[in-house]
Amino acid sequence: TILGETHEEEDEILPRKDYESLDYDRCINDPYLEVLESMDNKKAQRYEAVKWVMVFAIGVCTGLVGLFVDFFVRLFTQLKFRVVQSSVEECTEKGCLALSLLELLGFNLTFVFLASLLVLIQPVAAGSGIPEIKCYLNGVKVPGVVRLRTVVCKAMGVLFSVAGGLFVGKEGPMIHSGAVVGAGLPQFQSISLRKIQFNFPYFRSDRDKRDFVSAGAAAGVAAAFGAPIGGTLFSLEEGSSFWNQGLTWKVLFCSMAATFTLNFFRSGIQFGSWGSFQLPGLLNFGEFKCSESDKKCHLWTAVDLGFFILMGIIGGLLGATFNCLNKRLAKYRMRNVHPKPKLVRVLESLLLSLTTTVVVFVASMVLGECRQMSSTSQSGNDTLSLQGMSEDVNSSIKTFFCPNETYNDMATLFFNPQESAILQLFHQDSTFSPVTLSLFFLLYFLLSCWTYGISVPSGLFVPSLLCGAAFGRLVANLLKSYIGLDHIYSGTFALIGAAAFLGGVVRMTISLTVILIESTNEITYGLPIMITLMVAKWTGDFFNKGIYDIHVNLRGVPLLEWETEVEMDKLRASDIMEPNLTYVYPHTRIQSLVSILRTTVHHAFPVVTENRGNEREFMKGNQLISNNIKFKKSSILTRAGEQRKRSQSMKSYPSSELRNMCDEHIATEEPPEKEDLLQQMLERRYTPYPNLYPDQSPSEEWTMEERFRPLTFHGLILRSQLVTLLVRGVCYSESQSSASQPRLSHAEMSEDYPRYPDIHDLDLTLLNPRMIVDVTPYMNPSPFAVSPNTHVSQVFNLFRTMGLRHLPVVNAVGEIVGIITRHNLTHEFLQARLRQHYQTI
């Protein structure tokens, strides 16, 4: 007998045009039975060693993906800005700025068009990918989310999106890219590259794959921000629903490998000093320190905490507004853009690129202020101090549309890569006027809101940080100018503003705090960042959910929260379970198995036997009572109808030699009345697997007792396992015993993982319908189960923490009375059942 733990396979959300009316019956959950062959200590150690090697390889490959994206983004962006800058400088004197605008439009529209085409090839590559990975790690399988083609389209598409001038970031898609690397690398196979196949027997289970995806997502965060600990916490807080202590160390090791791989190559390429490790991530915030000449300056003081709390409240309100507007836009796209031909999505992306380019160009030309540059700071004047600033920050100053010895503050923000603009807001002092910051924040807020959700790969972290940094810098300028707080360090307020706005949008706390601390290399910022993020989250949660949760809900994905509401404990397992079961017998004819698989979409089936000797005790009046669980006659008639439907489907089995088994009556002797079934089981005199065949179908003459015999529960078996048994011809004839049936090893059962054959592709003419399949060696005989009277909170915690996809409801004498799936534990379903509960009181 093949035994193992009860972990469950992901649900499959089938692609739908109308996501708002997602048919949950089409995404029935299916468990997976992870079974490892018996190992000695040496094999177990080798298995663990290979897992560590894979984790390291995932980190290295994720760092290389980040290096690829960063290199080409810099290359394309520098090429575009050099051409545009020379054109603007030349046309400012000649009066041909329209030509410069056309050149900028040519670059941006071309890049955005290429990004949109890549999304047409793989639609799941659109957006940041964080909602999809969150669904995957929660246990929901979105088609194509971890495919090789997805990471190719994602990595190439995001570099075109960023180079095309859209208000998107490359850091968010790094999380999706790392997750794809984590899912695919340990498998040593790809559906996109079918010729590349390796005989690699390890990690052929969904639990291992999910762990590697968690490590890859953390590595993506670590590579993006140079924050390995923050990446680990991100995977724990926002990503993985199923966590264990051993996974923590592997995920941290993977994050470290990604960070130092990217750091090693970026430092060597940009500085020529290999092994110096000067650039830990794609986004670096630089060093925060006051000028040595300003003795009154402090990074932050206790008095500033009050302003930080106020900024957190405002950031939460701004984040809630951003999420509300973006949700309305997403709904509009679902109704009016997605149902139309795919070309319309490309046109929307091009329209946004055109609008963004024109707004940036016109705002820099008309709304920007030309401010005086000087080598020393002059108190009371808005001049630029060049002393003590890094060369990278100073070199990003733009003089567009301004005379000599002056710079354009609006163009400095708009005509720079977003990372450089963030550094400007963090580290340049007295550079931007309040009017410029206000206009920049408003334009960036609206265009970023429109951008997130279009059909291009796009991240939200960096645009939110830049928008929030402008808000924080504006607050610092106002406090200095109108309240006279000269001790304020503008960079600190810009950082707190970035944290407040980003926290208000994504509603992250622990992981985002650590990410920002690691990115600044300043541990003293820990307390103000943490307080600001908490306040921003609490304020935003009062109005709506985080942006990723909103997009998950819009897709209709049955995502499970961390815990249920307290009032849900008024419900029991019997209130939320599905009582109408589709089941198989321990010994089942091929004909019946094919019928079950072709007429249902369930991914797992209870293995049961009918208790005929005890059935009379369960019929009382108009209700069937089984250990205090009552079922109305409608449920009984539903089961009888399901059995008749199965019987009718048997008649259409394509075999010329098939007899009409549904019309035959197989006589069965009623066993004499026996003592209590529970007593039999305790005395081990109960036969668990009698040879009952589903061709003993219900006839019209059966009484209600005969139609609804109690079902003794023996285990669960997967659809994929049943199909594999049929494909490989695992069966025995009626004249033989079940011992003559061929036995498959775990490696043979999992050979087709993760894409098992479909029952509809099976050639039924090759199967003898009267052959019998013994499913008992392959089922899970000890799945987690609950009593019908179990509180919903206990059911939810067991389901969530154990990573289940099916939870049988079994009464005191071992009879299955229902089954609970992910759909039965979603917030919407529980709310509906709670309303029914109140109506019946």
GROMACS .gro file of N, CA, C and O in nm, residues 632-725:
model
  376
  632LYS      N    1  -3.251   1.649   0.422
  632LYS     CA    2  -3.385   1.646   0.367
  632LYS      C    3  -3.393   1.547   0.252
  632LYS      O    4  -3.292   1.506   0.196
  633LYS      N    5  -3.517   1.514   0.213
  633LYS     CA    6  -3.535   1.417   0.107
  633LYS      C    7  -3.478   1.468  -0.026
  633LYS      O    8  -3.442   1.390  -0.112
  634SER      N    9  -3.471   1.600  -0.041
  634SER     CA   10  -3.418   1.654  -0.167
  634SER      C   11  -3.274   1.610  -0.188
  634SER      O   12  -3.233   1.580  -0.300
  635SER      N   13  -3.195   1.604  -0.082
  635SER     CA   14  -3.057   1.558  -0.095
  635SER      C   15  -3.052   1.412  -0.135
  635SER      O   16  -2.968   1.370  -0.215
  636ILE      N   17  -3.144   1.331  -0.080
  636ILE     CA   18  -3.148   1.189  -0.114
  636ILE      C   19  -3.185   1.171  -0.261
  636ILE      O   20  -3.124   1.094  -0.334
  637LEU      N   21  -3.285   1.248  -0.306
  637LEU     CA   22  -3.325   1.238  -0.445
  637LEU      C   23  -3.215   1.287  -0.538
  637LEU      O   24  -3.199   1.236  -0.649
  638THR      N   25  -3.137   1.385  -0.494
  638THR     CA   26  -3.024   1.433  -0.575
  638THR      C   27  -2.922   1.323  -0.595
  638THR      O   28  -2.870   1.303  -0.705
  639ARG      N   29  -2.891   1.250  -0.488
  639ARG     CA   30  -2.795   1.141  -0.502
  639ARG      C   31  -2.851   1.032  -0.593
  639ARG      O   32  -2.780   0.978  -0.678
  640ALA      N   33  -2.980   0.998  -0.578
  640ALA     CA   34  -3.039   0.897  -0.665
  640ALA      C   35  -3.035   0.941  -0.811
  640ALA      O   36  -3.006   0.863  -0.900
  641GLY      N   37  -3.062   1.070  -0.833
  641GLY     CA   38  -3.054   1.120  -0.971
  641GLY      C   39  -2.914   1.115  -1.026
  641GLY      O   40  -2.892   1.085  -1.144
  642GLU      N   41  -2.815   1.144  -0.941
  642GLU     CA   42  -2.676   1.137  -0.986
  642GLU      C   43  -2.637   0.994  -1.022
  642GLU      O   44  -2.567   0.970  -1.120
  643GLN      N   45  -2.687   0.896  -0.946
  643GLN     CA   46  -2.657   0.758  -0.977
  643GLN      C   47  -2.724   0.714  -1.107
  643GLN      O   48  -2.668   0.640  -1.186
  644ARG      N   49  -2.849   0.762  -1.129
  644ARG     CA   50  -2.916   0.728  -1.255
  644ARG      C   51  -2.843   0.789  -1.374
  644ARG      O   52  -2.828   0.727  -1.480
  645LYS      N   53  -2.793   0.913  -1.356
  645LYS     CA   54  -2.717   0.978  -1.463
  645LYS      C   55  -2.591   0.901  -1.495
  645LYS      O   56  -2.555   0.883  -1.612
  646ARG      N   57  -2.525   0.850  -1.390
  646ARG     CA   58  -2.406   0.769  -1.413
  646ARG      C   59  -2.443   0.640  -1.487
  646ARG      O   60  -2.371   0.596  -1.577
  647SER      N   61  -2.555   0.581  -1.451
  647SER     CA   62  -2.597   0.458  -1.517
  647SER      C   63  -2.627   0.481  -1.665
  647SER      O   64  -2.590   0.401  -1.751
  648GLN      N   65  -2.692   0.594  -1.695
  648GLN     CA   66  -2.722   0.624  -1.834
  648GLN      C   67  -2.596   0.648  -1.915
  648GLN      O   68  -2.586   0.610  -2.032
  649SER      N   69  -2.495   0.710  -1.853
  649SER     CA   70  -2.371   0.738  -1.926
  649SER      C   71  -2.295   0.610  -1.956
  649SER      O   72  -2.216   0.605  -2.049
  650MET      N   73  -2.317   0.505  -1.876
  650MET     CA   74  -2.251   0.378  -1.903
  650MET      C   75  -2.296   0.320  -2.037
  650MET      O   76  -2.221   0.250  -2.104
  651LYS      N   77  -2.421   0.347  -2.074
  651LYS     CA   78  -2.474   0.287  -2.196
  651LYS      C   79  -2.403   0.339  -2.321
  651LYS      O   80  -2.403   0.273  -2.424
  652SER      N   81  -2.346   0.458  -2.313
  652SER     CA   82  -2.281   0.518  -2.430
  652SER      C   83  -2.134   0.482  -2.441
  652SER      O   84  -2.062   0.540  -2.522
  653TYR      N   85  -2.087   0.387  -2.362
  653TYR     CA   86  -1.946   0.349  -2.366
  653TYR      C   87  -1.914   0.289  -2.503
  653TYR      O   88  -1.984   0.198  -2.549
  654PRO      N   89  -1.813   0.333  -2.576
  654PRO     CA   90  -1.786   0.289  -2.714
  654PRO      C   91  -1.720   0.152  -2.720
  654PRO      O   92  -1.599   0.139  -2.730
  655SER      N   93  -1.798   0.047  -2.711
  655SER     CA   94  -1.745  -0.087  -2.725
  655SER      C   95  -1.853  -0.176  -2.784
  655SER      O   96  -1.965  -0.183  -2.733
  656SER      N   97  -1.821  -0.245  -2.893
  656SER     CA   98  -1.920  -0.329  -2.960
  656SER      C   99  -1.954  -0.451  -2.877
  656SER      O  100  -2.061  -0.511  -2.893
  657GLU      N  101  -1.866  -0.491  -2.787
  657GLU     CA  102  -1.889  -0.610  -2.707
  657GLU      C  103  -1.955  -0.578  -2.574
  657GLU      O  104  -1.978  -0.668  -2.492
  658LEU      N  105  -1.986  -0.451  -2.553
  658LEU     CA  106  -2.039  -0.412  -2.423
  658LEU      C  107  -2.185  -0.455  -2.410
  658LEU      O  108  -2.266  -0.429  -2.497
  659ARG      N  109  -2.216  -0.521  -2.301
  659ARG     CA  110  -2.354  -0.557  -2.273
  659ARG      C  111  -2.422  -0.442  -2.198
  659ARG      O  112  -2.357  -0.362  -2.134
  660ASN      N  113  -2.549  -0.438  -2.209
  660ASN     CA  114  -2.623  -0.333  -2.140
  660ASN      C  115  -2.632  -0.367  -1.993
  660ASN      O  116  -2.728  -0.430  -1.948
  661MET      N  117  -2.530  -0.330  -1.920
  661MET     CA  118  -2.521  -0.369  -1.781
  661MET      C  119  -2.625  -0.296  -1.696
  661MET      O  120  -2.662  -0.345  -1.590
  662CYS      N  121  -2.670  -0.182  -1.745
  662CYS     CA  122  -2.765  -0.107  -1.664
  662CYS      C  123  -2.900  -0.177  -1.655
  662CYS      O  124  -2.978  -0.152  -1.564
  663ASP      N  125  -2.931  -0.261  -1.755
  663ASP     CA  126  -3.059  -0.331  -1.755
  663ASP      C  127  -3.052  -0.463  -1.682
  663ASP      O  128  -3.153  -0.531  -1.667
  664GLU      N  129  -2.931  -0.505  -1.645
  664GLU     CA  130  -2.917  -0.631  -1.574
  664GLU      C  131  -2.944  -0.610  -1.426
  664GLU      O  132  -2.917  -0.504  -1.371
  665HIS      N  133  -2.990  -0.711  -1.365
  665HIS     CA  134  -3.013  -0.704  -1.221
  665HIS      C  135  -2.925  -0.808  -1.154
  665HIS      O  136  -2.940  -0.927  -1.178
  666ILE      N  137  -2.832  -0.763  -1.079
  666ILE     CA  138  -2.741  -0.854  -1.011
  666ILE      C  139  -2.796  -0.880  -0.872
  666ILE      O  140  -2.805  -0.788  -0.789
  667ALA      N  141  -2.834  -1.002  -0.854
  667ALA     CA  142  -2.897  -1.036  -0.726
  667ALA      C  143  -2.795  -1.031  -0.615
  667ALA      O  144  -2.683  -1.077  -0.629
  668THR      N  145  -2.836  -0.976  -0.508
  668THR     CA  146  -2.748  -0.969  -0.390
  668THR      C  147  -2.825  -1.016  -0.270
  668THR      O  148  -2.944  -0.984  -0.253
  669GLU      N  149  -2.760  -1.089  -0.190
  669GLU     CA  150  -2.823  -1.139  -0.069
  669GLU      C  151  -2.813  -1.033   0.040
  669GLU      O  152  -2.708  -0.975   0.063
  670GLU      N  153  -2.925  -1.008   0.101
  670GLU     CA  154  -2.924  -0.915   0.212
  670GLU      C  155  -2.858  -0.982   0.332
  670GLU      O  156  -2.901  -1.090   0.374
  671PRO      N  157  -2.756  -0.928   0.385
  671PRO     CA  158  -2.691  -0.990   0.501
  671PRO      C  159  -2.784  -0.990   0.620
  671PRO      O  160  -2.869  -0.901   0.633
  672PRO      N  161  -2.772  -1.086   0.702
  672PRO     CA  162  -2.856  -1.088   0.823
  672PRO      C  163  -2.825  -0.968   0.911
  672PRO      O  164  -2.718  -0.909   0.906
  673GLU      N  165  -2.925  -0.932   0.988
  673GLU     CA  166  -2.909  -0.816   1.076
  673GLU      C  167  -2.800  -0.842   1.177
  673GLU      O  168  -2.796  -0.945   1.243
  674LYS      N  169  -2.704  -0.749   1.182
  674LYS     CA  170  -2.587  -0.768   1.268
  674LYS      C  171  -2.586  -0.666   1.380
  674LYS      O  172  -2.667  -0.574   1.385
  675GLU      N  173  -2.492  -0.685   1.469
  675GLU     CA  174  -2.479  -0.593   1.580
  675GLU      C  175  -2.424  -0.460   1.533
  675GLU      O  176  -2.397  -0.440   1.415
  676ASP      N  177  -2.410  -0.371   1.622
  676ASP     CA  178  -2.370  -0.234   1.589
  676ASP      C  179  -2.242  -0.232   1.507
  676ASP      O  180  -2.145  -0.304   1.537
  677LEU      N  181  -2.239  -0.146   1.403
  677LEU     CA  182  -2.122  -0.137   1.314
  677LEU      C  183  -1.998  -0.090   1.390
  677LEU      O  184  -1.887  -0.138   1.366
  678LEU      N  185  -2.015   0.004   1.482
  678LEU     CA  186  -1.900   0.054   1.558
  678LEU      C  187  -1.837  -0.059   1.639
  678LEU      O  188  -1.714  -0.068   1.649
  679GLN      N  189  -1.921  -0.148   1.697
  679GLN     CA  190  -1.868  -0.261   1.772
  679GLN      C  191  -1.790  -0.355   1.682
  679GLN      O  192  -1.684  -0.408   1.719
  680GLN      N  193  -1.840  -0.375   1.557
  680GLN     CA  194  -1.768  -0.460   1.462
  680GLN      C  195  -1.630  -0.403   1.432
  680GLN      O  196  -1.530  -0.476   1.426
  681MET      N  197  -1.625  -0.270   1.412
  681MET     CA  198  -1.497  -0.208   1.378
  681MET      C  199  -1.400  -0.218   1.495
  681MET      O  200  -1.280  -0.241   1.475
  682LEU      N  201  -1.451  -0.201   1.616
  682LEU     CA  202  -1.363  -0.210   1.732
  682LEU      C  203  -1.308  -0.351   1.750
  682LEU      O  204  -1.194  -0.370   1.792
  683GLU      N  205  -1.391  -0.452   1.718
  683GLU     CA  206  -1.347  -0.590   1.732
  683GLU      C  207  -1.277  -0.642   1.608
  683GLU      O  208  -1.245  -0.760   1.599
  684ARG      N  209  -1.252  -0.551   1.508
  684ARG     CA  210  -1.180  -0.586   1.386
  684ARG      C  211  -1.248  -0.702   1.312
  684ARG      O  212  -1.182  -0.783   1.248
  685ARG      N  213  -1.381  -0.709   1.321
  685ARG     CA  214  -1.453  -0.811   1.246
  685ARG      C  215  -1.524  -0.750   1.125
  685ARG      O  216  -1.602  -0.815   1.059
  686TYR      N  217  -1.495  -0.621   1.099
  686TYR     CA  218  -1.561  -0.553   0.988
  686TYR      C  219  -1.473  -0.560   0.865
  686TYR      O  220  -1.355  -0.527   0.868
  687THR      N  221  -1.528  -0.603   0.753
  687THR     CA  222  -1.452  -0.613   0.628
  687THR      C  223  -1.454  -0.477   0.559
  687THR      O  224  -1.560  -0.429   0.519
  688PRO      N  225  -1.337  -0.412   0.544
  688PRO     CA  226  -1.338  -0.274   0.493
  688PRO      C  227  -1.360  -0.263   0.343
  688PRO      O  228  -1.414  -0.165   0.297
  689TYR      N  229  -1.317  -0.360   0.264
  689TYR     CA  230  -1.321  -0.345   0.120
  689TYR      C  231  -1.397  -0.460   0.055
  689TYR      O  232  -1.339  -0.547  -0.009
  690PRO      N  233  -1.528  -0.471   0.068
  690PRO     CA  234  -1.602  -0.575  -0.005
  690PRO      C  235  -1.602  -0.544  -0.154
  690PRO      O  236  -1.590  -0.428  -0.194
  691ASN      N  237  -1.614  -0.647  -0.236
  691ASN     CA  238  -1.615  -0.629  -0.381
  691ASN      C  239  -1.752  -0.581  -0.427
  691ASN      O  240  -1.833  -0.658  -0.478
  692LEU      N  241  -1.778  -0.453  -0.405
  692LEU     CA  242  -1.903  -0.394  -0.451
  692LEU      C  243  -1.875  -0.318  -0.580
  692LEU      O  244  -1.780  -0.241  -0.589
  693TYR      N  245  -1.957  -0.340  -0.679
  693TYR     CA  246  -1.934  -0.281  -0.810
  693TYR      C  247  -2.044  -0.179  -0.841
  693TYR      O  248  -2.160  -0.200  -0.807
  694PRO      N  249  -2.007  -0.071  -0.910
  694PRO     CA  250  -2.107   0.032  -0.939
  694PRO      C  251  -2.208  -0.010  -1.043
  694PRO      O  252  -2.300   0.066  -1.073
  695ASP      N  253  -2.193  -0.128  -1.103
  695ASP     CA  254  -2.298  -0.169  -1.196
  695ASP      C  255  -2.423  -0.215  -1.121
  695ASP      O  256  -2.525  -0.244  -1.183
  696GLN      N  257  -2.412  -0.222  -0.988
  696GLN     CA  258  -2.532  -0.246  -0.908
  696GLN      C  259  -2.603  -0.112  -0.893
  696GLN      O  260  -2.612  -0.055  -0.785
  697SER      N  261  -2.653  -0.062  -1.002
  697SER     CA  262  -2.707   0.072  -1.007
  697SER      C  263  -2.849   0.074  -0.952
  697SER      O  264  -2.920  -0.027  -0.957
  698PRO      N  265  -2.893   0.186  -0.902
  698PRO     CA  266  -3.028   0.192  -0.846
  698PRO      C  267  -3.134   0.175  -0.954
  698PRO      O  268  -3.122   0.228  -1.063
  699SER      N  269  -3.233   0.102  -0.924
  699SER     CA  270  -3.344   0.083  -1.016
  699SER      C  271  -3.465   0.158  -0.963
  699SER      O  272  -3.468   0.204  -0.851
  700GLU      N  273  -3.568   0.169  -1.048
  700GLU     CA  274  -3.686   0.244  -1.009
  700GLU      C  275  -3.760   0.176  -0.894
  700GLU      O  276  -3.838   0.240  -0.824
  701GLU      N  277  -3.738   0.045  -0.874
  701GLU     CA  278  -3.810  -0.027  -0.770
  701GLU      C  279  -3.746  -0.014  -0.633
  701GLU      O  280  -3.803  -0.060  -0.534
  702TRP      N  281  -3.626   0.048  -0.626
  702TRP     CA  282  -3.559   0.057  -0.498
  702TRP      C  283  -3.637   0.150  -0.404
  702TRP      O  284  -3.692   0.252  -0.445
  703THR      N  285  -3.637   0.115  -0.278
  703THR     CA  286  -3.698   0.201  -0.177
  703THR      C  287  -3.602   0.315  -0.142
  703THR      O  288  -3.487   0.317  -0.184
  704MET      N  289  -3.653   0.410  -0.061
  704MET     CA  290  -3.568   0.522  -0.021
  704MET      C  291  -3.448   0.474   0.059
  704MET      O  292  -3.338   0.528   0.046
  705GLU      N  293  -3.468   0.370   0.142
  705GLU     CA  294  -3.355   0.317   0.218
  705GLU      C  295  -3.249   0.260   0.125
  705GLU      O  296  -3.130   0.274   0.149
  706GLU      N  297  -3.294   0.194   0.016
  706GLU     CA  298  -3.198   0.135  -0.077
  706GLU      C  299  -3.125   0.241  -0.158
  706GLU      O  300  -3.010   0.224  -0.197
  707ARG      N  301  -3.194   0.353  -0.183
  707ARG     CA  302  -3.130   0.459  -0.262
  707ARG      C  303  -3.021   0.531  -0.181
  707ARG      O  304  -2.928   0.586  -0.237
  708PHE      N  305  -3.038   0.534  -0.054
  708PHE     CA  306  -2.946   0.615   0.028
  708PHE      C  307  -2.886   0.530   0.139
  708PHE      O  308  -2.921   0.544   0.256
  709ARG      N  309  -2.803   0.440   0.101
  709ARG     CA  310  -2.733   0.359   0.201
  709ARG      C  311  -2.620   0.441   0.262
  709ARG      O  312  -2.553   0.517   0.193
  710PRO      N  313  -2.595   0.425   0.391
  710PRO     CA  314  -2.481   0.496   0.452
  710PRO      C  315  -2.350   0.456   0.384
  710PRO      O  316  -2.328   0.340   0.350
  711LEU      N  317  -2.261   0.555   0.366
  711LEU     CA  318  -2.135   0.535   0.294
  711LEU      C  319  -2.020   0.534   0.394
  711LEU      O  320  -1.990   0.636   0.456
  712THR      N  321  -1.956   0.421   0.410
  712THR     CA  322  -1.839   0.412   0.497
  712THR      C  323  -1.717   0.466   0.423
  712THR      O  324  -1.686   0.423   0.312
  713PHE      N  325  -1.648   0.562   0.485
  713PHE     CA  326  -1.537   0.634   0.420
  713PHE      C  327  -1.406   0.560   0.443
  713PHE      O  328  -1.374   0.518   0.554
  714HIS      N  329  -1.329   0.542   0.333
  714HIS     CA  330  -1.201   0.471   0.341
  714HIS      C  331  -1.081   0.554   0.294
  714HIS      O  332  -0.969   0.518   0.326
  715GLY      N  333  -1.103   0.660   0.219
  715GLY     CA  334  -0.990   0.740   0.174
  715GLY      C  335  -1.028   0.831   0.059
  715GLY      O  336  -1.145   0.841   0.019
  716LEU      N  337  -0.928   0.901   0.004
  716LEU     CA  338  -0.945   0.990  -0.110
  716LEU      C  339  -0.851   0.947  -0.222
  716LEU      O  340  -0.738   0.905  -0.196
  717ILE      N  341  -0.896   0.962  -0.345
  717ILE     CA  342  -0.810   0.935  -0.459
  717ILE      C  343  -0.827   1.047  -0.560
  717ILE      O  344  -0.936   1.103  -0.575
  718LEU      N  345  -0.721   1.084  -0.629
  718LEU     CA  346  -0.720   1.197  -0.720
  718LEU      C  347  -0.769   1.157  -0.858
  718LEU      O  348  -0.755   1.042  -0.900
  719ARG      N  349  -0.822   1.255  -0.928
  719ARG     CA  350  -0.857   1.235  -1.068
  719ARG      C  351  -0.732   1.198  -1.148
  719ARG      O  352  -0.736   1.108  -1.232
  720SER      N  353  -0.622   1.267  -1.123
  720SER     CA  354  -0.499   1.238  -1.198
  720SER      C  355  -0.452   1.096  -1.175
  720SER      O  356  -0.401   1.031  -1.266
  721GLN      N  357  -0.471   1.046  -1.054
  721GLN     CA  358  -0.430   0.908  -1.026
  721GLN      C  359  -0.520   0.809  -1.100
  721GLN      O  360  -0.472   0.710  -1.155
  722LEU      N  361  -0.649   0.835  -1.102
  722LEU     CA  362  -0.741   0.745  -1.172
  722LEU      C  363  -0.711   0.742  -1.321
  722LEU      O  364  -0.710   0.635  -1.384
  723VAL      N  365  -0.686   0.859  -1.379
  723VAL     CA  366  -0.655   0.863  -1.523
  723VAL      C  367  -0.524   0.791  -1.550
  723VAL      O  368  -0.512   0.718  -1.649
  724THR      N  369  -0.425   0.808  -1.464
  724THR     CA  370  -0.297   0.739  -1.483
  724THR      C  371  -0.315   0.588  -1.477
  724THR      O  372  -0.256   0.513  -1.556
  725LEU      N  373  -0.397   0.540  -1.385
  725LEU     CA  374  -0.423   0.397  -1.376
  725LEU      C  375  -0.490   0.345  -1.504
  725LEU      O  376  -0.457   0.236  -1.552
   0.00000   0.00000   0.00000
